[in-house]
Amino acid sequence: MQMNKLIVVYGTKPQEMVRPALDRLRVKESLSPTARIGIKPNLVVEKPSSSGATTSPELVEAIIVYLQEVGCRDISILESSAIGHSTQRAFKACGYEALAARYGVKLLDLKHDEVQTVRARELDVRVAAKALGFDYFINVPVLKAHCQTQVTCALKNLKGCLPDDEKRRFHRLGLHRPIALLNMVVRSSLVVVDAFCGDLTFEEGGNPVQMNRIFVTYDPVLADAYAAELLGYEPRSIAYIRLAEELGVGSADLTRAEIIELNVGERHLASPPVSPLALELGRWVEERAACSICYGNLLHALARLKENGSLAALPGKIKIGQGFRGEVGSGVGVGSCTAGLKHNLPGCPPRTREVALFLESLTRIRSEKRSKT
Ligand code: SF4
């Protein structure tokens, strides 16, 4: 099992994306037909996956099809939705009730499950007992920004294995260390990240941005490190990622990871932004036939600039897209298509973290010029 491998598949059709990713990781070899398998999506609220808040049921369906082809029959989907939200309603609203009926898999509402206390270093963690009873645990989070922890992906998704009072206690304890410790108690066997439609700011969705990819790995820390970078953060600046690595849950070292990208040609054109924040950020962009991946990365980078207060210091609109190919002139461009512009960040597509650093450097140059005059 290659823990340092991470497979990224671009596209919009989970049924065509899951199999090649799992085959590359040789998942079949680690599965036994008699294994009790738990699939943990993120169904934090009763909103469809198009909101950016919850895991795509089509992605989970593709995983179930793969498992059933291997002969696995004992499959459960488990969740305890956010405090104040009903898991049962989330199962229905997010399309999981119909999915479970179609494939004969169980739906487990962990909110009202028995609780088991498990020691993780200095903390007694109270976990829903059923979450501990699987031979193979597939963590299927959504890649999202988060107002408190900056990023939410695989490590934090396991908070949905806790009863509500334990979720509250995690917040009182500062979230980061308890999340890292929880991942010592509930071990992810495999992580399949839904990055079709990530959210720019909130766990509850509302600012979805097309990202059109999934990524798959055995290591939940590596998954979150990659996710953090996609959203424009230095992975170890997110405390729970750093802590989980220190606790031996996995590795956040992307330089040592073997990252394999599949379907790189699957770059659909970006759709116009729809959410209020995406619209606001989109005013800083001049877009001509940009690929959705490139455009999504730029919006996430702009969201980071907004967070640190440097958005207003941008020198003007950022140009992006294939329509700028061959154009020469002044201005700022992101991506290889805008290589002819005076200020350009190459890459096809450039990564969010690189875009954020590039734009921040432009805002610094502009502030320095202003202070001299
Ligand atoms: S730089 Fe690459 S990813 Fe970005 S718009 Fe051009 S072709 Fe698409």
Tab-separated table of C-alpha atoms and ligand atoms in Angstrom:
chain	number	residue	atom	x	y	z
A	1	MET	CA	0.000	0.000	0.000
A	2	GLN	CA	1.549	3.293	-1.103
A	3	MET	CA	0.635	5.861	1.500
A	4	ASN	CA	2.486	8.662	-0.303
A	5	LYS	CA	0.494	8.283	-3.523
A	6	LEU	CA	-2.305	10.697	-4.381
A	7	ILE	CA	-4.355	10.344	-7.555
A	8	VAL	CA	-6.144	13.393	-8.956
A	9	VAL	CA	-8.790	12.814	-11.625
A	10	TYR	CA	-10.282	15.764	-13.492
A	11	GLY	CA	-13.796	15.679	-14.890
A	12	THR	CA	-17.447	15.885	-13.958
A	13	LYS	CA	-18.603	12.259	-14.237
A	14	PRO	CA	-17.840	10.252	-11.090
A	15	GLN	CA	-18.675	6.921	-12.729
A	16	GLU	CA	-15.805	7.458	-15.164
A	17	MET	CA	-13.399	8.902	-12.595
A	18	VAL	CA	-13.557	6.647	-9.532
A	19	ARG	CA	-12.499	3.373	-11.139
A	20	PRO	CA	-9.224	4.607	-12.699
A	21	ALA	CA	-8.297	6.343	-9.446
A	22	LEU	CA	-8.987	3.269	-7.290
A	23	ASP	CA	-7.254	0.988	-9.783
A	24	ARG	CA	-4.140	3.177	-9.691
A	25	LEU	CA	-4.089	2.728	-5.908
A	26	ARG	CA	-4.746	-1.019	-6.278
A	27	VAL	CA	-7.666	-0.726	-3.878
A	28	LYS	CA	-9.077	-4.116	-4.928
A	29	GLU	CA	-6.055	-5.833	-3.418
A	30	SER	CA	-6.847	-4.383	0.007
A	31	LEU	CA	-10.547	-5.342	-0.067
A	32	SER	CA	-12.077	-8.570	1.121
A	33	PRO	CA	-15.614	-9.466	-0.061
A	34	THR	CA	-16.552	-10.253	3.545
A	35	ALA	CA	-15.304	-6.920	4.902
A	36	ARG	CA	-17.718	-4.661	6.750
A	37	ILE	CA	-17.351	-1.395	4.880
A	38	GLY	CA	-18.317	2.045	6.156
A	39	ILE	CA	-18.592	5.034	3.823
A	40	LYS	CA	-18.543	8.410	5.542
A	41	PRO	CA	-19.661	11.266	3.263
A	42	ASN	CA	-20.030	14.824	4.514
A	43	LEU	CA	-23.752	15.512	4.963
A	44	VAL	CA	-23.317	18.349	7.402
A	45	VAL	CA	-26.631	19.981	6.440
A	46	GLU	CA	-29.743	19.152	4.433
A	47	LYS	CA	-28.502	20.696	1.185
A	48	PRO	CA	-27.705	19.081	-2.160
A	49	SER	CA	-24.088	18.775	-3.264
A	50	SER	CA	-24.559	21.612	-5.785
A	51	SER	CA	-24.580	23.971	-2.765
A	52	GLY	CA	-20.919	23.138	-2.144
A	53	ALA	CA	-21.771	21.788	1.328
A	54	THR	CA	-22.280	18.036	0.940
A	55	THR	CA	-20.729	15.034	-0.775
A	56	SER	CA	-22.045	14.190	-4.227
A	57	PRO	CA	-24.255	11.057	-4.074
A	58	GLU	CA	-23.039	10.205	-7.590
A	59	LEU	CA	-19.511	9.962	-6.236
A	60	VAL	CA	-20.601	7.643	-3.430
A	61	GLU	CA	-22.622	5.654	-5.956
A	62	ALA	CA	-19.510	5.127	-8.096
A	63	ILE	CA	-17.635	3.869	-5.015
A	64	ILE	CA	-20.493	1.470	-4.151
A	65	VAL	CA	-20.557	0.119	-7.721
A	66	TYR	CA	-16.802	-0.519	-7.513
A	67	LEU	CA	-17.135	-2.256	-4.135
A	68	GLN	CA	-20.031	-4.420	-5.258
A	69	GLU	CA	-18.128	-5.494	-8.354
A	70	VAL	CA	-15.373	-6.717	-6.046
A	71	GLY	CA	-18.061	-8.735	-4.252
A	72	CYS	CA	-18.415	-6.577	-1.135
A	73	ARG	CA	-21.954	-6.794	0.201
A	74	ASP	CA	-21.818	-5.393	3.738
A	75	ILE	CA	-21.755	-1.669	2.983
A	76	SER	CA	-23.060	1.145	5.198
A	77	ILE	CA	-23.233	4.896	4.745
A	78	LEU	CA	-22.842	6.699	8.055
A	79	GLU	CA	-23.222	10.260	9.255
A	80	SER	CA	-24.123	12.468	12.173
A	81	SER	CA	-25.043	15.833	10.641
A	82	ALA	CA	-24.161	19.169	12.256
A	83	ILE	CA	-25.633	20.227	15.588
A	84	GLY	CA	-29.204	21.354	15.037
A	85	HIS	CA	-29.548	19.408	11.786
A	86	SER	CA	-31.307	16.107	11.241
A	87	THR	CA	-29.218	13.331	9.677
A	88	GLN	CA	-32.392	11.646	8.445
A	89	ARG	CA	-33.443	14.803	6.618
A	90	ALA	CA	-29.916	15.181	5.222
A	91	PHE	CA	-29.993	11.568	3.934
A	92	LYS	CA	-33.214	12.382	2.111
A	93	ALA	CA	-32.378	15.891	0.848
A	94	CYS	CA	-28.895	14.920	-0.331
A	95	GLY	CA	-30.135	11.912	-2.324
A	96	TYR	CA	-28.770	9.171	-0.032
A	97	GLU	CA	-32.100	7.608	0.892
A	98	ALA	CA	-32.759	6.812	-2.778
A	99	LEU	CA	-29.143	5.726	-3.293
A	100	ALA	CA	-29.239	3.284	-0.370
A	101	ALA	CA	-32.490	1.761	-1.597
A	102	ARG	CA	-31.121	1.372	-5.126
A	103	TYR	CA	-27.988	-0.513	-4.069
A	104	GLY	CA	-29.195	-2.269	-0.917
A	105	VAL	CA	-26.758	-0.489	1.402
A	106	LYS	CA	-27.487	0.541	4.988
A	107	LEU	CA	-27.897	4.127	6.186
A	108	LEU	CA	-26.641	4.671	9.735
A	109	ASP	CA	-27.681	7.815	11.592
A	110	LEU	CA	-24.900	8.095	14.174
A	111	LYS	CA	-26.632	10.917	16.029
A	112	HIS	CA	-28.608	8.511	18.155
A	113	ASP	CA	-26.120	5.661	18.301
A	114	GLU	CA	-24.597	4.222	21.459
A	115	VAL	CA	-21.436	6.009	22.490
A	116	GLN	CA	-18.087	4.408	23.129
A	117	THR	CA	-15.238	6.199	24.901
A	118	VAL	CA	-11.782	5.693	23.443
A	119	ARG	CA	-8.552	7.107	24.806
A	120	ALA	CA	-6.348	9.058	22.386
A	121	ARG	CA	-3.250	10.365	24.156
A	122	GLU	CA	-4.531	12.833	26.798
A	123	LEU	CA	-8.141	12.873	25.553
A	124	ASP	CA	-11.068	10.534	26.108
A	125	VAL	CA	-13.010	10.755	22.856
A	126	ARG	CA	-16.695	9.819	22.843
A	127	VAL	CA	-17.446	8.273	19.457
A	128	ALA	CA	-20.592	6.725	17.976
A	129	ALA	CA	-20.012	3.004	18.532
A	130	LYS	CA	-21.009	1.984	15.013
A	131	ALA	CA	-18.265	4.180	13.508
A	132	LEU	CA	-15.725	1.912	15.223
A	133	GLY	CA	-17.073	-1.357	13.898
A	134	PHE	CA	-15.825	-1.410	10.308
A	135	ASP	CA	-13.053	-3.420	8.686
A	136	TYR	CA	-12.635	-0.809	5.977
A	137	PHE	CA	-13.533	2.868	6.461
A	138	ILE	CA	-13.879	5.057	3.369
A	139	ASN	CA	-13.769	8.757	4.128
A	140	VAL	CA	-15.510	10.769	1.373
A	141	PRO	CA	-15.307	14.445	2.351
A	142	VAL	CA	-16.023	17.577	0.338
A	143	LEU	CA	-13.205	20.013	-0.167
A	144	LYS	CA	-14.326	23.248	1.492
A	145	ALA	CA	-12.977	26.354	3.068
A	146	HIS	CA	-14.047	26.786	6.685
A	147	CYS	CA	-14.602	29.934	8.722
A	148	GLN	CA	-12.828	28.539	11.840
A	149	THR	CA	-10.295	25.982	10.647
A	150	GLN	CA	-9.666	27.503	7.166
A	151	VAL	CA	-9.948	24.100	5.490
A	152	THR	CA	-12.290	21.186	6.003
A	153	CYS	CA	-11.641	17.920	4.228
A	154	ALA	CA	-10.820	14.356	5.354
A	155	LEU	CA	-9.535	14.854	8.917
A	156	LYS	CA	-12.386	17.113	9.985
A	157	ASN	CA	-15.025	15.013	8.225
A	158	LEU	CA	-14.688	12.473	11.051
A	159	LYS	CA	-16.370	14.934	13.394
A	160	GLY	CA	-19.527	13.467	11.876
A	161	CYS	CA	-18.782	10.268	13.847
A	162	LEU	CA	-19.434	12.071	17.136
A	163	PRO	CA	-22.612	12.615	19.148
A	164	ASP	CA	-23.690	16.269	19.284
A	165	ASP	CA	-22.511	16.920	22.852
A	166	GLU	CA	-19.023	15.688	21.907
A	167	LYS	CA	-19.027	17.968	18.842
A	168	ARG	CA	-19.752	20.887	21.201
A	169	ARG	CA	-16.931	19.813	23.517
A	170	PHE	CA	-14.521	19.665	20.547
A	171	HIS	CA	-15.308	23.335	19.853
A	172	ARG	CA	-14.687	24.237	23.523
A	173	LEU	CA	-11.338	22.433	23.302
A	174	GLY	CA	-10.313	24.510	20.288
A	175	LEU	CA	-11.137	21.980	17.542
A	176	HIS	CA	-7.654	21.454	16.118
A	177	ARG	CA	-6.061	19.016	18.567
A	178	PRO	CA	-9.285	17.038	19.172
A	179	ILE	CA	-9.710	16.618	15.399
A	180	ALA	CA	-6.150	15.328	15.085
A	181	LEU	CA	-6.685	12.944	18.036
A	182	LEU	CA	-10.023	11.730	16.659
A	183	ASN	CA	-8.146	10.537	13.575
A	184	MET	CA	-6.093	8.237	15.814
A	185	VAL	CA	-9.327	6.666	17.032
A	186	VAL	CA	-11.276	6.377	13.775
A	187	ARG	CA	-8.791	5.378	11.105
A	188	SER	CA	-9.544	6.104	7.458
A	189	SER	CA	-8.619	3.148	5.245
A	190	LEU	CA	-9.131	5.177	2.076
A	191	VAL	CA	-9.949	8.814	1.293
A	192	VAL	CA	-11.910	9.879	-1.795
A	193	VAL	CA	-12.285	13.666	-1.891
A	194	ASP	CA	-15.211	15.303	-3.653
A	195	ALA	CA	-13.724	18.439	-5.200
A	196	PHE	CA	-16.374	18.853	-7.888
A	197	CYS	CA	-17.828	21.902	-6.282
A	198	GLY	CA	-15.905	23.300	-3.336
A	199	ASP	CA	-17.089	26.150	-1.186
A	200	LEU	CA	-15.120	29.390	-0.899
A	201	THR	CA	-15.840	30.192	2.700
A	202	PHE	CA	-18.280	28.182	4.743
A	203	GLU	CA	-18.819	24.604	5.760
A	204	GLU	CA	-22.551	25.040	5.202
A	205	GLY	CA	-22.067	25.953	1.553
A	206	GLY	CA	-23.478	29.021	-0.154
A	207	ASN	CA	-20.437	30.036	-2.220
A	208	PRO	CA	-19.845	27.029	-4.453
A	209	VAL	CA	-17.096	27.150	-7.043
A	210	GLN	CA	-16.609	24.537	-9.748
A	211	MET	CA	-13.373	22.610	-9.256
A	212	ASN	CA	-14.189	19.519	-11.343
A	213	ARG	CA	-11.921	16.913	-9.812
A	214	ILE	CA	-11.650	14.181	-7.232
A	215	PHE	CA	-8.518	13.061	-5.445
A	216	VAL	CA	-7.882	9.736	-3.803
A	217	THR	CA	-5.255	8.547	-1.334
A	218	TYR	CA	-4.793	6.185	1.597
A	219	ASP	CA	-3.416	8.979	3.782
A	220	PRO	CA	-5.954	11.469	5.259
A	221	VAL	CA	-3.188	13.921	6.237
A	222	LEU	CA	-1.848	13.940	2.704
A	223	ALA	CA	-5.388	14.467	1.405
A	224	ASP	CA	-5.827	17.495	3.653
A	225	ALA	CA	-2.383	18.896	2.835
A	226	TYR	CA	-3.240	18.721	-0.863
A	227	ALA	CA	-6.670	20.247	-0.156
A	228	ALA	CA	-5.108	23.110	1.820
A	229	GLU	CA	-2.802	23.916	-1.056
A	230	LEU	CA	-5.674	23.844	-3.522
A	231	LEU	CA	-7.451	26.446	-1.400
A	232	GLY	CA	-4.322	28.601	-1.240
A	233	TYR	CA	-2.939	27.732	2.223
A	234	GLU	CA	0.426	26.410	3.304
A	235	PRO	CA	-0.655	22.953	4.608
A	236	ARG	CA	1.155	23.032	7.952
A	237	SER	CA	-0.259	26.501	8.702
A	238	ILE	CA	-3.525	24.634	9.384
A	239	ALA	CA	-3.014	23.497	12.965
A	240	TYR	CA	-4.940	20.214	12.820
A	241	ILE	CA	-3.046	19.080	9.724
A	242	ARG	CA	0.272	19.801	11.432
A	243	LEU	CA	-0.884	18.110	14.661
A	244	ALA	CA	-2.194	15.013	12.867
A	245	GLU	CA	1.169	14.666	11.168
A	246	GLU	CA	2.972	15.020	14.511
A	247	LEU	CA	0.694	12.333	15.979
A	248	GLY	CA	1.676	9.936	13.193
A	249	VAL	CA	-1.692	9.863	11.414
A	250	GLY	CA	0.005	10.552	8.075
A	251	SER	CA	2.272	12.904	6.180
A	252	ALA	CA	1.673	16.513	5.108
A	253	ASP	CA	4.833	16.537	3.023
A	254	LEU	CA	3.640	17.169	-0.522
A	255	THR	CA	7.221	17.315	-1.814
A	256	ARG	CA	7.617	13.594	-1.005
A	257	ALA	CA	4.209	12.615	-2.321
A	258	GLU	CA	3.746	10.949	-5.651
A	259	ILE	CA	0.920	12.955	-7.195
A	260	ILE	CA	-0.527	11.443	-10.367
A	261	GLU	CA	-2.981	13.473	-12.437
A	262	LEU	CA	-5.433	11.718	-14.756
A	263	ASN	CA	-7.719	13.231	-17.444
A	264	VAL	CA	-5.773	16.493	-17.510
A	265	GLY	CA	-7.492	17.287	-20.796
A	266	GLU	CA	-10.902	17.353	-19.052
A	267	ARG	CA	-11.042	21.071	-18.550
A	268	HIS	CA	-14.542	22.283	-18.996
A	269	LEU	CA	-15.107	25.952	-19.515
A	270	ALA	CA	-15.941	27.820	-16.336
A	271	SER	CA	-19.577	28.690	-15.657
A	272	PRO	CA	-20.399	32.196	-14.501
A	273	PRO	CA	-20.126	32.593	-10.706
A	274	VAL	CA	-23.477	32.391	-8.947
A	275	SER	CA	-22.981	32.961	-5.232
A	276	PRO	CA	-22.706	36.479	-3.752
A	277	LEU	CA	-19.070	36.066	-2.728
A	278	ALA	CA	-18.048	34.448	-6.008
A	279	LEU	CA	-19.763	37.320	-7.834
A	280	GLU	CA	-17.924	39.854	-5.691
A	281	LEU	CA	-14.568	38.168	-6.333
A	282	GLY	CA	-15.447	37.738	-10.000
A	283	ARG	CA	-15.451	41.545	-10.356
A	284	TRP	CA	-11.659	41.349	-10.028
A	285	VAL	CA	-11.431	38.997	-12.987
A	286	GLU	CA	-11.478	39.524	-16.729
A	287	GLU	CA	-12.270	36.089	-18.058
A	288	ARG	CA	-12.243	34.848	-21.648
A	289	ALA	CA	-12.893	31.139	-22.165
A	290	ALA	CA	-11.104	30.123	-18.967
A	291	CYS	CA	-11.064	26.483	-17.919
A	292	SER	CA	-13.130	25.870	-14.814
A	293	ILE	CA	-10.101	24.510	-12.923
A	294	CYS	CA	-8.031	27.624	-13.619
A	295	TYR	CA	-10.910	29.955	-12.827
A	296	GLY	CA	-11.785	28.086	-9.630
A	297	ASN	CA	-8.175	28.292	-8.442
A	298	LEU	CA	-8.144	32.039	-9.104
A	299	LEU	CA	-11.388	32.591	-7.163
A	300	HIS	CA	-10.012	30.648	-4.211
A	301	ALA	CA	-6.810	32.712	-4.323
A	302	LEU	CA	-8.851	35.939	-4.394
A	303	ALA	CA	-10.819	34.664	-1.388
A	304	ARG	CA	-7.506	34.315	0.505
A	305	LEU	CA	-6.605	37.915	-0.426
A	306	LYS	CA	-9.977	39.079	0.812
A	307	GLU	CA	-9.353	37.280	4.107
A	308	ASN	CA	-6.006	38.976	4.659
A	309	GLY	CA	-7.297	42.398	3.585
A	310	SER	CA	-5.143	42.816	0.488
A	311	LEU	CA	-7.821	42.415	-2.185
A	312	ALA	CA	-8.394	46.160	-2.608
A	313	ALA	CA	-4.663	46.672	-3.252
A	314	LEU	CA	-4.730	44.653	-6.478
A	315	PRO	CA	-3.556	46.725	-9.430
A	316	GLY	CA	-6.691	45.968	-11.447
A	317	LYS	CA	-8.580	43.091	-13.014
A	318	ILE	CA	-6.765	39.784	-13.367
A	319	LYS	CA	-6.915	38.333	-16.858
A	320	ILE	CA	-7.462	34.631	-17.329
A	321	GLY	CA	-8.476	32.262	-20.096
A	322	GLN	CA	-7.724	30.864	-23.492
A	323	GLY	CA	-9.095	33.991	-25.166
A	324	PHE	CA	-5.928	35.821	-24.112
A	325	ARG	CA	-3.616	33.482	-25.992
A	326	GLY	CA	-1.279	35.510	-28.196
A	327	GLU	CA	-2.277	38.814	-26.615
A	328	VAL	CA	0.643	41.034	-25.687
A	329	GLY	CA	0.408	44.049	-23.452
A	330	SER	CA	0.200	45.493	-19.995
A	331	GLY	CA	-1.890	44.009	-17.260
A	332	VAL	CA	-1.843	41.018	-14.980
A	333	GLY	CA	-2.595	37.516	-16.164
A	334	VAL	CA	-2.854	34.159	-14.475
A	335	GLY	CA	-2.063	30.965	-16.384
A	336	SER	CA	0.022	30.184	-19.443
A	337	CYS	CA	-2.689	31.539	-21.746
A	338	THR	CA	-1.834	35.062	-20.584
A	339	ALA	CA	1.930	34.632	-21.024
A	340	GLY	CA	2.099	37.733	-23.258
A	341	LEU	CA	1.027	40.101	-20.512
A	342	LYS	CA	3.520	42.190	-18.558
A	343	HIS	CA	2.820	40.460	-15.230
A	344	ASN	CA	2.098	36.774	-15.689
A	345	LEU	CA	1.995	33.692	-13.538
A	346	PRO	CA	2.684	30.662	-15.762
A	347	GLY	CA	1.119	27.245	-15.240
A	348	CYS	CA	-1.687	25.294	-16.833
A	349	PRO	CA	-3.399	25.662	-14.477
A	350	PRO	CA	-1.294	27.411	-11.830
A	351	ARG	CA	-2.025	26.160	-8.313
A	352	THR	CA	-4.120	28.261	-5.959
A	353	ARG	CA	-1.282	28.728	-3.498
A	354	GLU	CA	0.976	30.006	-6.291
A	355	VAL	CA	-1.762	32.343	-7.538
A	356	ALA	CA	-2.331	33.722	-4.033
A	357	LEU	CA	1.411	34.334	-3.510
A	358	PHE	CA	1.740	35.932	-6.961
A	359	LEU	CA	-1.187	38.302	-6.384
A	360	GLU	CA	0.001	39.143	-2.875
A	361	SER	CA	3.435	40.067	-4.266
A	362	LEU	CA	1.712	42.472	-6.713
A	363	THR	CA	-0.244	44.113	-3.903
A	364	ARG	CA	2.978	44.556	-1.890
A	365	ILE	CA	4.777	46.156	-4.864
A	366	ARG	CA	1.847	48.531	-5.302
A	367	SER	CA	1.754	49.466	-1.591
A	368	GLU	CA	5.518	50.094	-1.583
A	369	LYS	CA	5.229	52.341	-4.639
A	370	ARG	CA	2.407	54.289	-2.983
A	371	SER	CA	4.348	54.784	0.267
A	372	LYS	CA	7.325	56.199	-1.681
A	373	THR	CA	5.220	58.828	-3.480
B	1	SF4	S1	-3.801	28.325	-18.484
B	1	SF4	FE1	-4.421	26.224	-18.953
B	1	SF4	S2	-6.000	25.784	-17.459
B	1	SF4	FE2	-5.781	28.004	-17.527
B	1	SF4	S3	-7.299	28.754	-18.988
B	1	SF4	FE3	-5.383	28.429	-20.086
B	1	SF4	S4	-5.552	26.347	-20.914
B	1	SF4	FE4	-7.067	26.536	-19.277
